[in-house]
Short mmCIF file of C-alpha atoms in Angstrom, two decimals:
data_model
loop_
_atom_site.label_atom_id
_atom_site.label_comp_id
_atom_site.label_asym_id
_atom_site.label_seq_id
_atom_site.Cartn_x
_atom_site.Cartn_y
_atom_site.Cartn_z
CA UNK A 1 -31.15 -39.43 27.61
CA UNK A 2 -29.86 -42.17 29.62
CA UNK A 3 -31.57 -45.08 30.76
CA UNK A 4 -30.83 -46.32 34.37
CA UNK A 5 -31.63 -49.72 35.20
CA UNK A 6 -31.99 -51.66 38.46
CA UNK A 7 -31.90 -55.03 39.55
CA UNK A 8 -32.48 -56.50 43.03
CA UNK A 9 -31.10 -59.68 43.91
CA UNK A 10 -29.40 -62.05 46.51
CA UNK A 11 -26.62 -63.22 43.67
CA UNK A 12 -26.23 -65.68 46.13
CA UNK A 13 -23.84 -66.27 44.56
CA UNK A 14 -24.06 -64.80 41.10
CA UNK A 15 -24.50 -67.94 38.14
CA UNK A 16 -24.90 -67.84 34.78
CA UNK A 17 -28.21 -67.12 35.25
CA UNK A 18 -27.81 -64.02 36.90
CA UNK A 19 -25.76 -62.72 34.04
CA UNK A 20 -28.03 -64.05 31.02
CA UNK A 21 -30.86 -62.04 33.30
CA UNK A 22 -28.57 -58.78 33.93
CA UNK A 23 -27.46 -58.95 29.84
CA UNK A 24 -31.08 -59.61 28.31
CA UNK A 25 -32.67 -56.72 31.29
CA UNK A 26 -29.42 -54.48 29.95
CA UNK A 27 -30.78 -54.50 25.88
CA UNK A 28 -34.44 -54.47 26.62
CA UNK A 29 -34.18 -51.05 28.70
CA UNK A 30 -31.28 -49.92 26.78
CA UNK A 31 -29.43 -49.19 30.08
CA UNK A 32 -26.76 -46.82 29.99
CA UNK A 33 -25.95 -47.61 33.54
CA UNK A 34 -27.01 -50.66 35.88
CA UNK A 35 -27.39 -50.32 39.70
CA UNK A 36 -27.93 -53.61 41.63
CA UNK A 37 -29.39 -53.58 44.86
CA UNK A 38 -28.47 -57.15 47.05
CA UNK A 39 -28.77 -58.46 49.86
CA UNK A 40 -26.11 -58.68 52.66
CA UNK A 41 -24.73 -61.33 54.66
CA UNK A 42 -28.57 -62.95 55.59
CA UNK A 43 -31.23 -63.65 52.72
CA UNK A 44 -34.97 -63.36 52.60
CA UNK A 45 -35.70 -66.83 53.04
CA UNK A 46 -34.26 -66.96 56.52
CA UNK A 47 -30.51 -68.31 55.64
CA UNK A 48 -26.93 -67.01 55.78
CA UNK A 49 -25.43 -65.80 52.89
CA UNK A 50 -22.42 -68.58 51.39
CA UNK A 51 -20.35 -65.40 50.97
CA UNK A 52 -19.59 -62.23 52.18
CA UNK A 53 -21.24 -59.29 50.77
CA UNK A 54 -18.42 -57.34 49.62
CA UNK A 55 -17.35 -60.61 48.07
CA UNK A 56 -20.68 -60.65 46.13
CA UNK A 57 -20.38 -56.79 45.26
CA UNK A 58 -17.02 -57.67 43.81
CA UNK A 59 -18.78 -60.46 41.46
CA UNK A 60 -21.52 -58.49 40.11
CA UNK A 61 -19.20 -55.40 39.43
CA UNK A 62 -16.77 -57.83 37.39
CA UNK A 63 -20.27 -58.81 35.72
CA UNK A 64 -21.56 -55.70 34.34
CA UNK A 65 -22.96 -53.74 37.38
CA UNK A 66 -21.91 -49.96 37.84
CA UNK A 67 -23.02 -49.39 40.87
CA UNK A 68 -23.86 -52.07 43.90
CA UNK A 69 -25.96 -50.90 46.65
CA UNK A 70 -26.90 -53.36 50.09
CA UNK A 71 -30.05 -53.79 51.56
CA UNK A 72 -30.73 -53.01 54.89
CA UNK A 73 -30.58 -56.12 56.72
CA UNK A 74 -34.11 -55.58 57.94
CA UNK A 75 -35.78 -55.54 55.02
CA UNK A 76 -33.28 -58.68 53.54
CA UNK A 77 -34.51 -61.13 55.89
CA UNK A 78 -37.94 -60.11 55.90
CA UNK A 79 -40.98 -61.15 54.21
CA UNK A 80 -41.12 -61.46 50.48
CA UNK A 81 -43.27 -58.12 51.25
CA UNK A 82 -41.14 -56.07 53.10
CA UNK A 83 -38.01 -57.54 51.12
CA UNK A 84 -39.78 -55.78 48.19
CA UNK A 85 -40.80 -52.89 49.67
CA UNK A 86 -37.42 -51.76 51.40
CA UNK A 87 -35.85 -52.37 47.77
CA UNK A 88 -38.36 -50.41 45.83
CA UNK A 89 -38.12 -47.53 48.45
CA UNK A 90 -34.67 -46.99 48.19
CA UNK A 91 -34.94 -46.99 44.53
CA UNK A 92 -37.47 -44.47 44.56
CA UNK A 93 -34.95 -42.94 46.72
CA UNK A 94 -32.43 -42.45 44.14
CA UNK A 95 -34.73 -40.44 41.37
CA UNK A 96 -32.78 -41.51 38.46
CA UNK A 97 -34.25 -45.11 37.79
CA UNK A 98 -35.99 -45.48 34.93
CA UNK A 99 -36.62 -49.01 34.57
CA UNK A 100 -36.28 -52.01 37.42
CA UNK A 101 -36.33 -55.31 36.08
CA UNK A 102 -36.89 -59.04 37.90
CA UNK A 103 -36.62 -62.99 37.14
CA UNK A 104 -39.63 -64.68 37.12
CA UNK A 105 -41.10 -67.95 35.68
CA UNK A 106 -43.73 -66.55 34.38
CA UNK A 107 -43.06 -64.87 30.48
CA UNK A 108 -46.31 -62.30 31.56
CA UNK A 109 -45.89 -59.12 33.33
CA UNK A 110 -49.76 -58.29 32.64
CA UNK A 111 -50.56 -61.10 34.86
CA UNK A 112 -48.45 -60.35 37.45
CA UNK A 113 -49.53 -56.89 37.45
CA UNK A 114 -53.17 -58.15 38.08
CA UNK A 115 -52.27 -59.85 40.90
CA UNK A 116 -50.30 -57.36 42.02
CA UNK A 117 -53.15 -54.95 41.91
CA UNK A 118 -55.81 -57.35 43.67
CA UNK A 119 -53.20 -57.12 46.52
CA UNK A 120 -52.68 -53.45 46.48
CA UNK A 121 -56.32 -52.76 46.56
CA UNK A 122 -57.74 -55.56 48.39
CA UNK A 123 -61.18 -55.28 47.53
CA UNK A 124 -63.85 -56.58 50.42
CA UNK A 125 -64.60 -60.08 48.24
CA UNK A 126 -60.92 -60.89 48.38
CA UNK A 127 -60.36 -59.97 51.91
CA UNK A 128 -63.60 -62.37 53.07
CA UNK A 129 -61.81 -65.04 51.15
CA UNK A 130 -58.67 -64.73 52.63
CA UNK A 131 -60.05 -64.45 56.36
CA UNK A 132 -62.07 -67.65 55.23
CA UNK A 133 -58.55 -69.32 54.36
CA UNK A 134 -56.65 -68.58 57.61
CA UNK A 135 -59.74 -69.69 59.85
CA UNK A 136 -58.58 -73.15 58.15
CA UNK A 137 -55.15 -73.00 60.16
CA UNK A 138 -53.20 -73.29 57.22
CA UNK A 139 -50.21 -70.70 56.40
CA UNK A 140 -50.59 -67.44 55.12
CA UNK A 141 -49.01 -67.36 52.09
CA UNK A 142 -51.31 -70.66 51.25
CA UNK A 143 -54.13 -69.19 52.49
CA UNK A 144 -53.67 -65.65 50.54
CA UNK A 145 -53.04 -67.89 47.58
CA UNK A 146 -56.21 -69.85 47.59
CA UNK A 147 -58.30 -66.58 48.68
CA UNK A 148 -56.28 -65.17 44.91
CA UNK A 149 -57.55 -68.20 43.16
CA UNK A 150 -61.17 -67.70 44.35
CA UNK A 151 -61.26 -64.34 43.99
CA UNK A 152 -59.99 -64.87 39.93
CA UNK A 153 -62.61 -67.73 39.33
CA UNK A 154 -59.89 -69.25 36.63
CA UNK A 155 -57.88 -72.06 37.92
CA UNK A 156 -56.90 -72.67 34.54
CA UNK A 157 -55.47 -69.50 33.51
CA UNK A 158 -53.97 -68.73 37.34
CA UNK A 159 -53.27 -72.13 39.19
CA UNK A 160 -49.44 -72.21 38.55
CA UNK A 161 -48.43 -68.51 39.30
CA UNK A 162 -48.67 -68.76 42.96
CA UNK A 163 -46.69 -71.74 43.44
CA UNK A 164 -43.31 -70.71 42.05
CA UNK A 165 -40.97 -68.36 44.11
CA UNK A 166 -40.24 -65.81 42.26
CA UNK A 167 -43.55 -65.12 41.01
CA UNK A 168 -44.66 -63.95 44.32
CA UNK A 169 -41.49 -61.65 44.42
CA UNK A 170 -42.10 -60.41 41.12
CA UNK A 171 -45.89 -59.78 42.12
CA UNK A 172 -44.43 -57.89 45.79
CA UNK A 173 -42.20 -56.17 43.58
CA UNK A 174 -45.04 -54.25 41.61
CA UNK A 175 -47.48 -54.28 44.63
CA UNK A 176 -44.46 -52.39 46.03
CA UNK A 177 -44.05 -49.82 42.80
CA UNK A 178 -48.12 -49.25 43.45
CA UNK A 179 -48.45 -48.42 46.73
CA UNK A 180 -44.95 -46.44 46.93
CA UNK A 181 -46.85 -44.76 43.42
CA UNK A 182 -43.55 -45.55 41.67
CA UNK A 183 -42.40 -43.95 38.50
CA UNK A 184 -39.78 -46.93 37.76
CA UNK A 185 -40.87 -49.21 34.79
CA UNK A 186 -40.97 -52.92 35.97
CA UNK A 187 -39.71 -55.12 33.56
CA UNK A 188 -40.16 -58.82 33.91
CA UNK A 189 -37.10 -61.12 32.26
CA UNK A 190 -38.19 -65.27 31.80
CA UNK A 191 -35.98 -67.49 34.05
CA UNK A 192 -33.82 -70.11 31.64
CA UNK A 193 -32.53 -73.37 32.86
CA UNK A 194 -33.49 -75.41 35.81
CA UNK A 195 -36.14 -73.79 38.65
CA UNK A 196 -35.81 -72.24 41.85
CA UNK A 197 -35.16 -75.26 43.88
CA UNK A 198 -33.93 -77.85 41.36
CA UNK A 199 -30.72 -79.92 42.16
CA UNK A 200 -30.31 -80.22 38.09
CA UNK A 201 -26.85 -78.78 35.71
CA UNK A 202 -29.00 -78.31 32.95
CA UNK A 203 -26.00 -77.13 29.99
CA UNK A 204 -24.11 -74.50 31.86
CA UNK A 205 -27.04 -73.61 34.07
CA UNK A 206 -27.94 -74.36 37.61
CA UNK A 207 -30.08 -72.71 40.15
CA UNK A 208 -28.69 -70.97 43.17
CA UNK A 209 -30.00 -73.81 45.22
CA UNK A 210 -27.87 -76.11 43.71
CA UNK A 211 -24.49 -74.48 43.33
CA UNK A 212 -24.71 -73.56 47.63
CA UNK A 213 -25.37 -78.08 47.45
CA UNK A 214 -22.56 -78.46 44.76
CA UNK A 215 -20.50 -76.45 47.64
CA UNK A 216 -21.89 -77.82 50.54
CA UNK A 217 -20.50 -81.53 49.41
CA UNK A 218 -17.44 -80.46 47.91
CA UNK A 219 -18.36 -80.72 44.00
CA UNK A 220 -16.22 -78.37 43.21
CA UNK A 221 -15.32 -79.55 39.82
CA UNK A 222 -18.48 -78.45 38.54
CA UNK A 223 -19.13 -75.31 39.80
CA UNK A 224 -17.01 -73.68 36.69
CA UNK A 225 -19.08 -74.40 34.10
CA UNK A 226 -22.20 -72.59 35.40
CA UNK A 227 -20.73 -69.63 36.81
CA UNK A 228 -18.86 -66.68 35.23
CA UNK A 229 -14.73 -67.15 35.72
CA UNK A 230 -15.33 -64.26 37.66
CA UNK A 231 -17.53 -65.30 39.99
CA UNK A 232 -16.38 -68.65 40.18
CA UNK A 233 -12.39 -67.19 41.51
CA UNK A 234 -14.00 -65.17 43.95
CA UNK A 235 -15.92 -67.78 45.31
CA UNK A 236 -12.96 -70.24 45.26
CA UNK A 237 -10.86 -67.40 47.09
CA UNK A 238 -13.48 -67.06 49.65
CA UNK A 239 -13.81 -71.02 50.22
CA UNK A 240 -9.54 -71.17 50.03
CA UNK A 241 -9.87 -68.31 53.20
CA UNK A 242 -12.35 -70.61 55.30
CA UNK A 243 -14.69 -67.38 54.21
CA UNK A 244 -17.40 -69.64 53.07
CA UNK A 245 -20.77 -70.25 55.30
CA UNK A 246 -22.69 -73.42 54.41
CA UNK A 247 -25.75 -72.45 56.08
CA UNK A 248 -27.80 -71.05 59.09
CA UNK A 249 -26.69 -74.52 60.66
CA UNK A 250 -23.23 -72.68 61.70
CA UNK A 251 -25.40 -70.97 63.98
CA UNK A 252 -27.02 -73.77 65.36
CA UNK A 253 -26.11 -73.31 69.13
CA UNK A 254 -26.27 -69.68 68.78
CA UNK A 255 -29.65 -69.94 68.00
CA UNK A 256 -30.71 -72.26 70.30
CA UNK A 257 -28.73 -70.64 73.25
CA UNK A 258 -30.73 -67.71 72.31
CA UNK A 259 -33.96 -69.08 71.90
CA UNK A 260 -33.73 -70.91 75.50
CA UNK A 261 -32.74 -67.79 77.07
CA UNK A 262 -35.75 -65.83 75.61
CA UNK A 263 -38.66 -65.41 77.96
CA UNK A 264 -41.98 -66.49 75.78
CA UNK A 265 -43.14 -62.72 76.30
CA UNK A 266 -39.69 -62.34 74.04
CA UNK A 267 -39.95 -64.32 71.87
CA UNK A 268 -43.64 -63.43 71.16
CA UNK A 269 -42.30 -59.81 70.56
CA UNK A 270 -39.98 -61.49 67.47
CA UNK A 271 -41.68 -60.41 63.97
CA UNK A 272 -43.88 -62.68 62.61
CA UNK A 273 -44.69 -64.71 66.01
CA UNK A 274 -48.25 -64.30 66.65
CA UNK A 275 -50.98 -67.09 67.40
CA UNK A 276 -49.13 -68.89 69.81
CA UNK A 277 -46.48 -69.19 67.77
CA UNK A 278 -44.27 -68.05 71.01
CA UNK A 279 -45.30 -71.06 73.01
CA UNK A 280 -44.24 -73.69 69.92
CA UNK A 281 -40.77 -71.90 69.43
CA UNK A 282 -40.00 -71.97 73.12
CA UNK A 283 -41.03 -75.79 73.70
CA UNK A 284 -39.68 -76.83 70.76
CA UNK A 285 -36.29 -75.01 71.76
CA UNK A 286 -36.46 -76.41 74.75
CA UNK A 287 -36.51 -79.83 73.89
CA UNK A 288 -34.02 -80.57 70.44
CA UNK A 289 -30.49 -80.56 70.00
CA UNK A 290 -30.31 -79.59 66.41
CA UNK A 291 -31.87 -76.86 64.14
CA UNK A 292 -33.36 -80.05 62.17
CA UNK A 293 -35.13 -81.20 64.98
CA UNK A 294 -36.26 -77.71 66.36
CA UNK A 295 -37.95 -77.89 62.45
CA UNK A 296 -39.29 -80.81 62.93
CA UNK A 297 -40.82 -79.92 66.67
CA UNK A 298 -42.42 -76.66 65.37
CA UNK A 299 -43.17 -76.67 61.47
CA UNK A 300 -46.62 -77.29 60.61
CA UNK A 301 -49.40 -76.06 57.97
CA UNK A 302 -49.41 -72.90 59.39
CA UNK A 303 -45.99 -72.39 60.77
CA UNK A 304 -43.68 -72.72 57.19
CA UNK A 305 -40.28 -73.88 57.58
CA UNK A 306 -39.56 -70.75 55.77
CA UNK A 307 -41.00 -68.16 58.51
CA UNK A 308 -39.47 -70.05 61.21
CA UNK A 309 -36.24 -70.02 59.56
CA UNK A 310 -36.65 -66.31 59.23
CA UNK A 311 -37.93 -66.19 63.16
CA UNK A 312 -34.60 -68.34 63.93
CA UNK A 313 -32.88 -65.02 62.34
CA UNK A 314 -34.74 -62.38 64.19
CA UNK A 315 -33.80 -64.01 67.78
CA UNK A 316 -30.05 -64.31 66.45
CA UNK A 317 -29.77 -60.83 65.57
CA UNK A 318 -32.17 -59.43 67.90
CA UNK A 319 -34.88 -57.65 65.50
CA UNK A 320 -38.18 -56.82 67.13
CA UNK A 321 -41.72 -55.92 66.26
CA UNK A 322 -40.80 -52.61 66.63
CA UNK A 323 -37.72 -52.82 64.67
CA UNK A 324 -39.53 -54.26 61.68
CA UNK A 325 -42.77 -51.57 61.94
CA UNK A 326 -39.87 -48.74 61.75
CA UNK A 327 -38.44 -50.52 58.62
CA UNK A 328 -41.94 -50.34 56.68
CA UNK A 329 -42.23 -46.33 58.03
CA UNK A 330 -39.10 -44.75 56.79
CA UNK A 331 -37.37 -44.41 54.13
CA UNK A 332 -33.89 -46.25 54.22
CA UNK A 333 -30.49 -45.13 53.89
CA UNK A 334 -28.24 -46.15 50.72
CA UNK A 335 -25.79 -48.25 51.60
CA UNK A 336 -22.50 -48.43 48.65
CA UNK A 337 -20.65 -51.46 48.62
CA UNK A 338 -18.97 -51.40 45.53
CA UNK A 339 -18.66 -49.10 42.28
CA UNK A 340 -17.10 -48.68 39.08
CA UNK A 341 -16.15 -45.35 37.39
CA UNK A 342 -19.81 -45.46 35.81
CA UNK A 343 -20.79 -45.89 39.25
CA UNK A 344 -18.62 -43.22 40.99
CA UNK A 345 -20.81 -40.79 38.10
CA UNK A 346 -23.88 -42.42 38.84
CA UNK A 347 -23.72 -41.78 42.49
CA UNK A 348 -22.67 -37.95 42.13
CA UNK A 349 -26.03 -37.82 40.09
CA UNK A 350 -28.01 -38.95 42.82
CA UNK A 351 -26.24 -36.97 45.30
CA UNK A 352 -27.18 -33.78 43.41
CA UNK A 353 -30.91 -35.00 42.39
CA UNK A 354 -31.60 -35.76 46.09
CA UNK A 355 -29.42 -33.02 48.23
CA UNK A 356 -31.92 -34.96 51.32
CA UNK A 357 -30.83 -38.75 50.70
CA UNK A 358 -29.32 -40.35 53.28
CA UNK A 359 -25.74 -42.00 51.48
CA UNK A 360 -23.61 -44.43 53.64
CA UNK A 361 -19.63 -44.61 52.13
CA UNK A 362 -18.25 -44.79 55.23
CA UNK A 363 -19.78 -46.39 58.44
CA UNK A 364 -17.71 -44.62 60.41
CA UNK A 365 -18.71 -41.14 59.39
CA UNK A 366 -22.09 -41.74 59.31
CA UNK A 367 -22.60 -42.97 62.66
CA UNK A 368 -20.63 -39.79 63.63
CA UNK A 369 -22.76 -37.69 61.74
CA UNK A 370 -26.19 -38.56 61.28
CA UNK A 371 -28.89 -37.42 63.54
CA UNK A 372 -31.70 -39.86 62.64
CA UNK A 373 -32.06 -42.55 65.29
CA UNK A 374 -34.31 -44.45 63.57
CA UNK A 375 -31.63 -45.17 60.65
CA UNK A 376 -28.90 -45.58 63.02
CA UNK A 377 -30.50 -48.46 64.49
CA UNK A 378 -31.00 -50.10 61.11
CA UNK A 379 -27.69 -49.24 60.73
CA UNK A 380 -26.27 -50.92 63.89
CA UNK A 381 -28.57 -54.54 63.09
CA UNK A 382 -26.58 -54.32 59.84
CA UNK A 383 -22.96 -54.04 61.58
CA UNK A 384 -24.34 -56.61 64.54
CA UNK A 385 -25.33 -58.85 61.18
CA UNK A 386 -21.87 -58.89 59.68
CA UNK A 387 -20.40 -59.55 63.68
CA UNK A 388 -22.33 -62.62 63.67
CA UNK A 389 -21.87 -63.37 59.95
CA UNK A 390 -18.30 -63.95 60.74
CA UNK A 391 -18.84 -66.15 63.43
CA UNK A 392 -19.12 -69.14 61.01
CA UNK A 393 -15.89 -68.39 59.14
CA UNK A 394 -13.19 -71.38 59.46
CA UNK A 395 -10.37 -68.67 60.00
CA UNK A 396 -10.26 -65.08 60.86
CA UNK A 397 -13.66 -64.39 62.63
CA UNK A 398 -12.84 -60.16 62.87
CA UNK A 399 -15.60 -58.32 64.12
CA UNK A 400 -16.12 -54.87 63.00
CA UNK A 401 -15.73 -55.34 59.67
CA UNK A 402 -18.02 -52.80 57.98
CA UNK A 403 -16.09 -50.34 59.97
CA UNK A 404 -12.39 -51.25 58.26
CA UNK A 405 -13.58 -53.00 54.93
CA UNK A 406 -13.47 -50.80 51.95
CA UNK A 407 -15.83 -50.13 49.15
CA UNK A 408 -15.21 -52.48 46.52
CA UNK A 409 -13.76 -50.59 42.77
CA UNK A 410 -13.46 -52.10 39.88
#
């Protein structure tokens, strides 16, 4: 029988990391075929992709991938909980994937999974905790991590699993698998080399984080040796065609333009504004000339730089509350961006498994087809995403462009 395994990542772009995780993932499940689900042109922690998505489906085909799927652009710049959720749902979606598999810093999936559980079942003790926490007027994510730590009564054994970034994804990952009651197998792979945020080359291996700063100052000469000659030439391509976006600082009046035009009632409407948090965006838009100092107006221990980077996002491509409560009620469509021959097999066999699933190849034809409003405005934020994506290109700012842009072979 064959073994299907999926990954879901930002590849962002894809390093030598990526493909020591995607190899080691490969031989532990014995995958016969390897579906990656990534995010588009915006990432979960409120930022621009550096390059296109296409151009990232084209690196992780040329990797090893069969079959490259987007997420919705909802669910990519959400939460680390909705992130995970929209991902495992579409997975679920598929009904061939036997195994899914995620980096993490942590070298103990039994861990994670208790965790994981704690937060699927939330029993009464933990949920006193964490009420406790927030009355303190410090973040959320802090706060559900302390209420965690209480609730385990072992600082020892559980101090360090909160604080590292992929952890929590991992952890939203198999929340996600429980409360969808998921037949895919997580498997957990150890990150190598330096950690999430580290500026550090450490051999031929650098964090994500620090290639987008190796690009951002023009060290080019040393982005080779920790990326795949793959990757690296279709990154160089995309920085030759002006196709390369720094950051969500190329947006910086957009943002701000938009923000000052937003009526608080707006802006309070934005997911994850609540507790004010309308009144601080709008005064502290009002009254900066930079993204930095917008930051440095509103941040605080409860308002992470993080969720206002991701609130920045949501005004720029006008998501609402609504909007983001329709993403955690439906199931998604599946979006192809790219595909091998393995692929092109792999995606007749979820055709026939699921003769219901909703299967975007063409924009075009399935806005002219579909009937489900709900998907077509998920849809239409996605194509409104790549619009504005393209915005901070040097040269050749085309709108339109998942109408006209193929899917990516290999």
């Amino acid at each position: 029988m064959d073994n299907v395994l999926a990954i879901i990542g930002e590849y962002n772009p894809f390093h030598n990391g990526h493909l020591y995780h995607l190899n080691e993932a490969k031989k532990i499940s014995n995958a016969s075929y390897t579906i990656a689900i990534i995010s588009g042109n915006f990432v979960q922690r409120g930022n621009v992709s550096i390059i296109d998505k296409w151009s990232k489906a084209k690196m992780a085909l040329q990797n090893g991938v069969d079959l490259v799927l987007e997420l919705p652009c909802i669910y990519s710049i959400s939460s680390a909980e909705n992130f995970a959720l929209g991902a495992i749902k579409t997975l679920n979606l598929l009904k061939i994937v036997d195994t899914i598999s995620f980096g993490c810093e942590l070298n103990d999936i039994t861990l994670l999974k208790e965790f994981a559980q704690i937060l699927t079942d939330e029993p009464e003790e933990f949920k006193s905790l964490l009420s406790h926490e927030l009355s303190k007027g410090i973040s959320f994510p802090k706060a559900r991590e302390n209420a965690l730590l209480m609730y385990l009564n072992d600082l020892r054994k559980y101090a360090n699993v909160l604080s590292s970034p992929n952890n929590i994804l991992a952890i939203e990952y198999l929340k996600a698998l429980n409360t969808t009651r998921s037949t895919i197998d997580p498997l957990a792979i150890k990150r190598i080399g330096p950690a999430y945020n580290s500026k550090l080359i450490v051999d031929n291996l650098a964090s994500a984080t620090s290639i987008r700063d190796l690009i951002k100052h023009k060290n080019y000469y040393e982005l080779d040796k920790v990326m795949p000659k793959a990757s690296y030439d279709i990154l160089a391509q995309s920085i030759k065609r002006g196709h390369s976006v720094l950051g969500i600082e190329r947006f910086e009046r957009e943002i701000l333009f938009t923000l000052r035009n937003m009526t608080v009632a707006q802006i309070a409407n934005l997911p994850d504004v609540n507790e004010g948090l309308e009144n601080v965006i709008k005064n502290a838009a009002n009254s900066c000339n930079t993204l930095s100092e917008f930051m440095n107006l509103a941040k605080s221990k409860r308002y992470t730089s993080t969720r206002l980077c991701r609130v920045m996002l949501y005004a720029l491509l006008g998501f609402t509350k609504e909007d983001m409560e329709t993403s955690k009620r439906i199931d998604p469509y599946i979006r192809v961006l790219g595909l091998n021959s393995k692929g092109q097999k792999l995606l007749s066999d979820i055709c026939r498994t699921n003769k219901k699933i909703q299967v975007v190849t063409s924009v075009k034809d399935f806005t002219t087809t579909c009937r489900n409003k709900k998907l077509l405005m998920m849809l239409e934020k996605d194509i409104q995403a790549t619009n504005t994506y393209t915005l901070g290109y040097e040269y050749d700012s085309y709108a339109n462009l998942d109408y006209t842009t193929k899917l990516i072979t290999y």
